[in-house]
């Protein structure tokens, strides 16, 4: 079976500090990987997605970046956090294998980031 | 650009009544339309989806309809129950690797 991990679960960081959130997927190969942000009471905003190692597509201009150093590892980073970066960050994966529903997203447990 | 609009943002219905959530999308290339349910403090999970070659799909108390010409799709929940209370997200997929979510609808079921 497939499992998606995210850590840390919660994080409190001062403004201007760096950020690194990690997401790993088990039980599948060559997944599509996604980072979403969910501000309090708001919808899911797609930040980045990746269809393969080293391939990153950015959806919104911001001070965040993403990297995919390994097939099943997706990292969200920032050099200097802003107050507006606070939110709930969700990693997700989808498969291109025929046994899966087209582009069904499987979400990780999320990381709640508070920037003070 | 690609956009999915979702209405209403909040919805309160009496237990046993029906709830309808509507979405519109902008990218005519979208061919897959899932709906996700996010209970308080939990991750979103797929509850039903529809592909562009189908106009309607039903799964027990939940149904989705799609009007590809008008670029509209809707979620219908009948005989609502307290456990239906959650945030619901529609989404549209314009390509095999990309999906755009609506802003969400907070559904509350009144006892």
PDB file of C-alpha atoms in Angstrom:
ATOM      1  CA  UNK A   1       0.000   0.000   0.000  1.00  0.00           C
ATOM      2  CA  UNK A   2       1.013   3.590  -0.483  1.00  0.00           C
ATOM      3  CA  UNK A   3       1.872   5.965   2.363  1.00  0.00           C
ATOM      4  CA  UNK A   4       2.774   9.622   2.391  1.00  0.00           C
ATOM      5  CA  UNK A   5       4.729  11.187   5.221  1.00  0.00           C
ATOM      6  CA  UNK A   6       5.208  14.826   6.099  1.00  0.00           C
ATOM      7  CA  UNK A   7       7.301  16.396   8.808  1.00  0.00           C
ATOM      8  CA  UNK A   8       7.322  18.218  11.012  1.00  0.00           C
ATOM      9  CA  UNK A   9       3.640  18.195  11.961  1.00  0.00           C
ATOM     10  CA  UNK A  10       3.821  21.667  13.483  1.00  0.00           C
ATOM     11  CA  UNK A  11       6.419  24.388  13.255  1.00  0.00           C
ATOM     12  CA  UNK A  12       6.792  27.835  14.750  1.00  0.00           C
ATOM     13  CA  UNK A  13       9.425  29.986  13.107  1.00  0.00           C
ATOM     14  CA  UNK A  14      10.478  33.639  13.425  1.00  0.00           C
ATOM     15  CA  UNK A  15      10.203  35.999  10.478  1.00  0.00           C
ATOM     16  CA  UNK A  16      13.335  35.892   8.372  1.00  0.00           C
ATOM     17  CA  UNK A  17      14.319  32.371   9.351  1.00  0.00           C
ATOM     18  CA  UNK A  18      14.777  29.562   6.801  1.00  0.00           C
ATOM     19  CA  UNK A  19      12.297  26.766   6.192  1.00  0.00           C
ATOM     20  CA  UNK A  20      12.533  23.168   5.118  1.00  0.00           C
ATOM     21  CA  UNK A  21       9.507  20.888   4.981  1.00  0.00           C
ATOM     22  CA  UNK A  22       9.904  17.333   3.816  1.00  0.00           C
ATOM     23  CA  UNK A  23       7.503  14.937   2.168  1.00  0.00           C
ATOM     24  CA  UNK A  24       8.162  11.319   1.253  1.00  0.00           C
ATOM     25  CA  UNK A  25       5.999   8.722  -0.431  1.00  0.00           C
ATOM     26  CA  UNK A  26       6.242   4.965   0.000  1.00  0.00           C
ATOM     27  CA  UNK A  27       4.791   2.132  -2.008  1.00  0.00           C
ATOM     28  CA  UNK A  28       4.725   3.716  -5.442  1.00  0.00           C
ATOM     29  CA  UNK A  29       7.206   4.750  -8.098  1.00  0.00           C
ATOM     30  CA  UNK A  30       7.473   7.869 -10.203  1.00  0.00           C
ATOM     31  CA  UNK A  31       4.561   9.688  -8.562  1.00  0.00           C
ATOM     32  CA  UNK A  32       3.456  13.210  -9.370  1.00  0.00           C
ATOM     33  CA  UNK A  33       4.137  15.274  -6.247  1.00  0.00           C
ATOM     34  CA  UNK A  34       2.468  18.461  -5.091  1.00  0.00           C
ATOM     35  CA  UNK A  35       2.771  21.146  -2.451  1.00  0.00           C
ATOM     36  CA  UNK A  36      -0.347  23.043  -1.399  1.00  0.00           C
ATOM     37  CA  UNK A  37      -0.891  25.790   1.119  1.00  0.00           C
ATOM     38  CA  UNK A  38      -4.137  26.236   2.984  1.00  0.00           C
ATOM     39  CA  UNK A  39      -4.474  29.527   4.824  1.00  0.00           C
ATOM     40  CA  UNK A  40      -6.861  29.591   7.791  1.00  0.00           C
ATOM     41  CA  UNK A  41     -10.417  29.162   6.521  1.00  0.00           C
ATOM     42  CA  UNK A  42      -9.289  29.263   2.917  1.00  0.00           C
ATOM     43  CA  UNK A  43      -8.971  26.890   0.019  1.00  0.00           C
ATOM     44  CA  UNK A  44      -6.123  24.801  -1.293  1.00  0.00           C
ATOM     45  CA  UNK A  45      -3.575  26.828  -3.196  1.00  0.00           C
ATOM     46  CA  UNK A  46      -1.281  24.834  -5.462  1.00  0.00           C
ATOM     47  CA  UNK A  47       2.293  26.020  -4.906  1.00  0.00           C
ATOM     48  CA  UNK A  48       4.444  23.531  -6.819  1.00  0.00           C
ATOM     49  CA  UNK A  49       4.136  20.256  -8.623  1.00  0.00           C
ATOM     50  CA  UNK A  50       6.673  17.806  -9.954  1.00  0.00           C
ATOM     51  CA  UNK A  51       6.375  15.064 -12.527  1.00  0.00           C
ATOM     52  CA  UNK A  52       9.880  13.707 -11.968  1.00  0.00           C
ATOM     53  CA  UNK A  53      13.244  14.099 -10.262  1.00  0.00           C
ATOM     54  CA  UNK A  54      14.515  17.634 -10.675  1.00  0.00           C
ATOM     55  CA  UNK A  55      11.361  18.748 -12.504  1.00  0.00           C
ATOM     56  CA  UNK A  56       9.523  21.487 -10.633  1.00  0.00           C
ATOM     57  CA  UNK A  57       6.666  23.661 -11.831  1.00  0.00           C
ATOM     58  CA  UNK A  58       5.844  26.765  -9.828  1.00  0.00           C
ATOM     59  CA  UNK A  59       2.303  28.071  -9.737  1.00  0.00           C
ATOM     60  CA  UNK A  60       2.582  31.305  -7.807  1.00  0.00           C
ATOM     61  CA  UNK A  61       5.382  33.836  -7.402  1.00  0.00           C
ATOM     62  CA  UNK A  62       6.614  33.776  -3.832  1.00  0.00           C
ATOM     63  CA  UNK A  63       9.654  33.388  -1.640  1.00  0.00           C
ATOM     64  CA  UNK A  64       9.216  29.621  -1.468  1.00  0.00           C
ATOM     65  CA  UNK A  65      11.010  27.006  -3.550  1.00  0.00           C
ATOM     66  CA  UNK A  66      10.694  23.284  -4.016  1.00  0.00           C
ATOM     67  CA  UNK A  67      13.096  20.509  -4.875  1.00  0.00           C
ATOM     68  CA  UNK A  68      12.810  16.849  -5.704  1.00  0.00           C
ATOM     69  CA  UNK A  69      16.175  15.251  -5.051  1.00  0.00           C
ATOM     70  CA  UNK A  70      14.800  11.715  -5.188  1.00  0.00           C
ATOM     71  CA  UNK A  71      11.851  10.054  -6.908  1.00  0.00           C
ATOM     72  CA  UNK A  72       9.717   9.910  -3.776  1.00  0.00           C
ATOM     73  CA  UNK A  73      10.998  12.930  -1.890  1.00  0.00           C
ATOM     74  CA  UNK A  74       9.663  16.456  -2.209  1.00  0.00           C
ATOM     75  CA  UNK A  75      11.043  19.377  -0.205  1.00  0.00           C
ATOM     76  CA  UNK A  76       9.561  22.827   0.325  1.00  0.00           C
ATOM     77  CA  UNK A  77      12.025  25.541   1.313  1.00  0.00           C
ATOM     78  CA  UNK A  78      12.410  29.194   2.010  1.00  0.00           C
ATOM     79  CA  UNK A  79      15.508  31.265   2.707  1.00  0.00           C
ATOM     80  CA  UNK A  80      13.599  33.914   4.675  1.00  0.00           C
ATOM     81  CA  UNK A  81      10.088  33.369   5.986  1.00  0.00           C
ATOM     82  CA  UNK A  82       7.436  36.083   5.871  1.00  0.00           C
ATOM     83  CA  UNK A  83       4.437  36.462   8.172  1.00  0.00           C
ATOM     84  CA  UNK A  84       2.224  35.675   5.189  1.00  0.00           C
ATOM     85  CA  UNK A  85       3.839  32.255   4.874  1.00  0.00           C
ATOM     86  CA  UNK A  86       1.868  31.016   7.869  1.00  0.00           C
ATOM     87  CA  UNK A  87      -0.588  28.285   6.978  1.00  0.00           C
ATOM     88  CA  UNK A  88      -1.241  24.605   6.652  1.00  0.00           C
ATOM     89  CA  UNK A  89       1.073  22.978   4.108  1.00  0.00           C
ATOM     90  CA  UNK A  90      -0.088  19.828   2.450  1.00  0.00           C
ATOM     91  CA  UNK A  91       1.965  17.493   0.319  1.00  0.00           C
ATOM     92  CA  UNK A  92       0.126  15.210  -2.060  1.00  0.00           C
ATOM     93  CA  UNK A  93       0.904  12.586  -4.644  1.00  0.00           C
ATOM     94  CA  UNK A  94      -0.912  11.160  -7.622  1.00  0.00           C
ATOM     95  CA  UNK A  95      -0.115   8.254  -9.872  1.00  0.00           C
ATOM     96  CA  UNK A  96      -0.104   7.870 -13.596  1.00  0.00           C
ATOM     97  CA  UNK A  97      -0.635   4.141 -13.352  1.00  0.00           C
ATOM     98  CA  UNK A  98      -3.833   2.853 -14.936  1.00  0.00           C
ATOM     99  CA  UNK A  99      -4.973   1.166 -11.720  1.00  0.00           C
ATOM    100  CA  UNK A 100      -5.457   4.544 -10.073  1.00  0.00           C
ATOM    101  CA  UNK A 101      -8.199   7.054 -10.720  1.00  0.00           C
ATOM    102  CA  UNK A 102      -6.889   9.763 -13.021  1.00  0.00           C
ATOM    103  CA  UNK A 103      -5.003  12.311 -11.002  1.00  0.00           C
ATOM    104  CA  UNK A 104      -6.626  11.415  -7.671  1.00  0.00           C
ATOM    105  CA  UNK A 105      -4.657  13.269  -5.042  1.00  0.00           C
ATOM    106  CA  UNK A 106      -3.552  11.488  -1.891  1.00  0.00           C
ATOM    107  CA  UNK A 107      -2.743  14.018   0.774  1.00  0.00           C
ATOM    108  CA  UNK A 108      -0.225  13.863   3.556  1.00  0.00           C
ATOM    109  CA  UNK A 109      -1.117  14.769   7.156  1.00  0.00           C
ATOM    110  CA  UNK A 110       0.116  18.326   6.673  1.00  0.00           C
ATOM    111  CA  UNK A 111       2.442  20.734   8.467  1.00  0.00           C
ATOM    112  CA  UNK A 112       0.999  23.650  10.374  1.00  0.00           C
ATOM    113  CA  UNK A 113       3.452  26.541  10.069  1.00  0.00           C
ATOM    114  CA  UNK A 114       3.206  29.648  12.211  1.00  0.00           C
ATOM    115  CA  UNK A 115       5.532  32.520  11.422  1.00  0.00           C
ATOM    116  CA  UNK A 116       5.881  35.037  14.260  1.00  0.00           C
TER     117      UNK A 116
ATOM    118  CA  UNK B   1      -5.263  31.492 -16.650  1.00  0.00           C
ATOM    119  CA  UNK B   2      -6.628  28.365 -15.015  1.00  0.00           C
ATOM    120  CA  UNK B   3      -9.194  29.059 -12.360  1.00  0.00           C
ATOM    121  CA  UNK B   4     -11.908  27.207 -10.456  1.00  0.00           C
ATOM    122  CA  UNK B   5     -14.609  29.175  -8.704  1.00  0.00           C
ATOM    123  CA  UNK B   6     -16.716  27.573  -6.007  1.00  0.00           C
ATOM    124  CA  UNK B   7     -19.970  28.736  -4.411  1.00  0.00           C
ATOM    125  CA  UNK B   8     -21.205  29.166  -1.783  1.00  0.00           C
ATOM    126  CA  UNK B   9     -18.328  29.606   0.639  1.00  0.00           C
ATOM    127  CA  UNK B  10     -20.549  28.550   3.554  1.00  0.00           C
ATOM    128  CA  UNK B  11     -23.744  26.529   3.551  1.00  0.00           C
ATOM    129  CA  UNK B  12     -26.017  25.537   6.402  1.00  0.00           C
ATOM    130  CA  UNK B  13     -28.822  23.036   5.867  1.00  0.00           C
ATOM    131  CA  UNK B  14     -31.265  21.216   8.080  1.00  0.00           C
ATOM    132  CA  UNK B  15     -30.489  17.565   8.696  1.00  0.00           C
ATOM    133  CA  UNK B  16     -32.304  15.492   6.107  1.00  0.00           C
ATOM    134  CA  UNK B  17     -32.407  18.284   3.525  1.00  0.00           C
ATOM    135  CA  UNK B  18     -30.262  18.437   0.397  1.00  0.00           C
ATOM    136  CA  UNK B  19     -27.106  20.476  -0.142  1.00  0.00           C
ATOM    137  CA  UNK B  20     -25.777  21.700  -3.473  1.00  0.00           C
ATOM    138  CA  UNK B  21     -22.336  23.136  -4.147  1.00  0.00           C
ATOM    139  CA  UNK B  22     -21.484  24.621  -7.531  1.00  0.00           C
ATOM    140  CA  UNK B  23     -18.220  25.163  -9.356  1.00  0.00           C
ATOM    141  CA  UNK B  24     -17.123  26.688 -12.619  1.00  0.00           C
ATOM    142  CA  UNK B  25     -13.803  26.239 -14.368  1.00  0.00           C
ATOM    143  CA  UNK B  26     -11.981  28.251 -16.974  1.00  0.00           C
ATOM    144  CA  UNK B  27      -9.701  25.804 -18.808  1.00  0.00           C
ATOM    145  CA  UNK B  28     -11.675  23.958 -21.470  1.00  0.00           C
ATOM    146  CA  UNK B  29      -8.941  21.299 -21.554  1.00  0.00           C
ATOM    147  CA  UNK B  30     -10.012  20.082 -18.105  1.00  0.00           C
ATOM    148  CA  UNK B  31     -11.319  16.542 -18.302  1.00  0.00           C
ATOM    149  CA  UNK B  32     -11.364  15.284 -14.725  1.00  0.00           C
ATOM    150  CA  UNK B  33     -13.362  16.816 -11.881  1.00  0.00           C
ATOM    151  CA  UNK B  34     -12.932  15.423  -8.377  1.00  0.00           C
ATOM    152  CA  UNK B  35     -14.571  16.474  -5.132  1.00  0.00           C
ATOM    153  CA  UNK B  36     -12.741  16.316  -1.819  1.00  0.00           C
ATOM    154  CA  UNK B  37     -14.051  16.396   1.723  1.00  0.00           C
ATOM    155  CA  UNK B  38     -11.928  17.797   4.532  1.00  0.00           C
ATOM    156  CA  UNK B  39     -13.118  17.197   8.057  1.00  0.00           C
ATOM    157  CA  UNK B  40     -11.878  19.496  10.784  1.00  0.00           C
ATOM    158  CA  UNK B  41      -8.156  19.036  11.386  1.00  0.00           C
ATOM    159  CA  UNK B  42      -7.823  16.279   8.808  1.00  0.00           C
ATOM    160  CA  UNK B  43      -6.437  15.957   5.316  1.00  0.00           C
ATOM    161  CA  UNK B  44      -8.694  16.246   2.246  1.00  0.00           C
ATOM    162  CA  UNK B  45      -9.992  12.965   0.870  1.00  0.00           C
ATOM    163  CA  UNK B  46     -11.626  12.161  -2.434  1.00  0.00           C
ATOM    164  CA  UNK B  47     -15.344  11.429  -2.163  1.00  0.00           C
ATOM    165  CA  UNK B  48     -16.467  11.338  -5.784  1.00  0.00           C
ATOM    166  CA  UNK B  49     -15.250  12.366  -9.218  1.00  0.00           C
ATOM    167  CA  UNK B  50     -16.462  12.663 -12.776  1.00  0.00           C
ATOM    168  CA  UNK B  51     -14.788  12.621 -16.146  1.00  0.00           C
ATOM    169  CA  UNK B  52     -15.683  14.915 -19.027  1.00  0.00           C
ATOM    170  CA  UNK B  53     -17.301  12.160 -21.085  1.00  0.00           C
ATOM    171  CA  UNK B  54     -19.958  11.624 -18.398  1.00  0.00           C
ATOM    172  CA  UNK B  55     -22.754  14.038 -17.493  1.00  0.00           C
ATOM    173  CA  UNK B  56     -23.730  12.638 -14.128  1.00  0.00           C
ATOM    174  CA  UNK B  57     -22.456  10.188 -11.550  1.00  0.00           C
ATOM    175  CA  UNK B  58     -24.054   8.988  -8.343  1.00  0.00           C
ATOM    176  CA  UNK B  59     -22.756   7.180  -5.289  1.00  0.00           C
ATOM    177  CA  UNK B  60     -25.407   6.571  -2.642  1.00  0.00           C
ATOM    178  CA  UNK B  61     -26.368  10.019  -1.256  1.00  0.00           C
ATOM    179  CA  UNK B  62     -23.791  11.895  -3.302  1.00  0.00           C
ATOM    180  CA  UNK B  63     -24.087  12.866  -6.947  1.00  0.00           C
ATOM    181  CA  UNK B  64     -22.077  15.051  -9.296  1.00  0.00           C
ATOM    182  CA  UNK B  65     -23.245  16.661 -12.513  1.00  0.00           C
ATOM    183  CA  UNK B  66     -21.124  18.170 -15.254  1.00  0.00           C
ATOM    184  CA  UNK B  67     -22.082  20.622 -17.980  1.00  0.00           C
ATOM    185  CA  UNK B  68     -18.989  20.786 -20.150  1.00  0.00           C
ATOM    186  CA  UNK B  69     -20.446  23.357 -22.514  1.00  0.00           C
ATOM    187  CA  UNK B  70     -21.114  25.793 -19.693  1.00  0.00           C
ATOM    188  CA  UNK B  71     -18.022  24.676 -17.748  1.00  0.00           C
ATOM    189  CA  UNK B  72     -20.124  24.034 -14.661  1.00  0.00           C
ATOM    190  CA  UNK B  73     -20.121  21.099 -12.279  1.00  0.00           C
ATOM    191  CA  UNK B  74     -22.006  20.526  -9.066  1.00  0.00           C
ATOM    192  CA  UNK B  75     -22.061  18.317  -5.996  1.00  0.00           C
ATOM    193  CA  UNK B  76     -25.412  17.197  -4.617  1.00  0.00           C
ATOM    194  CA  UNK B  77     -25.784  15.622  -1.189  1.00  0.00           C
ATOM    195  CA  UNK B  78     -29.233  14.268  -0.348  1.00  0.00           C
ATOM    196  CA  UNK B  79     -30.645  13.311   3.052  1.00  0.00           C
ATOM    197  CA  UNK B  80     -27.832  15.154   4.802  1.00  0.00           C
ATOM    198  CA  UNK B  81     -26.498  13.791   8.069  1.00  0.00           C
ATOM    199  CA  UNK B  82     -24.369  15.359  10.831  1.00  0.00           C
ATOM    200  CA  UNK B  83     -21.281  13.545   9.557  1.00  0.00           C
ATOM    201  CA  UNK B  84     -21.596  15.428   6.271  1.00  0.00           C
ATOM    202  CA  UNK B  85     -20.422  18.572   8.069  1.00  0.00           C
ATOM    203  CA  UNK B  86     -17.020  19.428   6.591  1.00  0.00           C
ATOM    204  CA  UNK B  87     -15.291  21.609   4.032  1.00  0.00           C
ATOM    205  CA  UNK B  88     -15.816  20.446   0.472  1.00  0.00           C
ATOM    206  CA  UNK B  89     -13.457  21.273  -2.390  1.00  0.00           C
ATOM    207  CA  UNK B  90     -14.128  20.932  -6.072  1.00  0.00           C
ATOM    208  CA  UNK B  91     -11.239  20.661  -8.492  1.00  0.00           C
ATOM    209  CA  UNK B  92     -10.518  20.546 -12.192  1.00  0.00           C
ATOM    210  CA  UNK B  93      -7.602  18.829 -13.862  1.00  0.00           C
ATOM    211  CA  UNK B  94      -6.401  20.511 -17.074  1.00  0.00           C
ATOM    212  CA  UNK B  95      -3.574  18.014 -17.584  1.00  0.00           C
ATOM    213  CA  UNK B  96      -2.429  14.637 -16.334  1.00  0.00           C
ATOM    214  CA  UNK B  97      -0.185  16.144 -13.702  1.00  0.00           C
ATOM    215  CA  UNK B  98      -1.984  19.293 -12.646  1.00  0.00           C
ATOM    216  CA  UNK B  99      -5.108  19.984 -10.632  1.00  0.00           C
ATOM    217  CA  UNK B 100      -6.680  23.263  -9.590  1.00  0.00           C
ATOM    218  CA  UNK B 101      -8.865  23.434  -6.487  1.00  0.00           C
ATOM    219  CA  UNK B 102     -11.804  25.673  -5.725  1.00  0.00           C
ATOM    220  CA  UNK B 103     -11.789  27.827  -2.605  1.00  0.00           C
ATOM    221  CA  UNK B 104     -13.931  25.419  -0.586  1.00  0.00           C
ATOM    222  CA  UNK B 105     -17.425  25.327   0.918  1.00  0.00           C
ATOM    223  CA  UNK B 106     -17.943  24.964   4.634  1.00  0.00           C
ATOM    224  CA  UNK B 107     -21.061  22.805   5.011  1.00  0.00           C
ATOM    225  CA  UNK B 108     -22.845  22.718   8.357  1.00  0.00           C
ATOM    226  CA  UNK B 109     -25.728  20.355   9.067  1.00  0.00           C
ATOM    227  CA  UNK B 110     -28.224  21.668  11.631  1.00  0.00           C
ATOM    228  CA  UNK B 111     -29.823  19.008  13.846  1.00  0.00           C
TER     229      UNK B 111
END
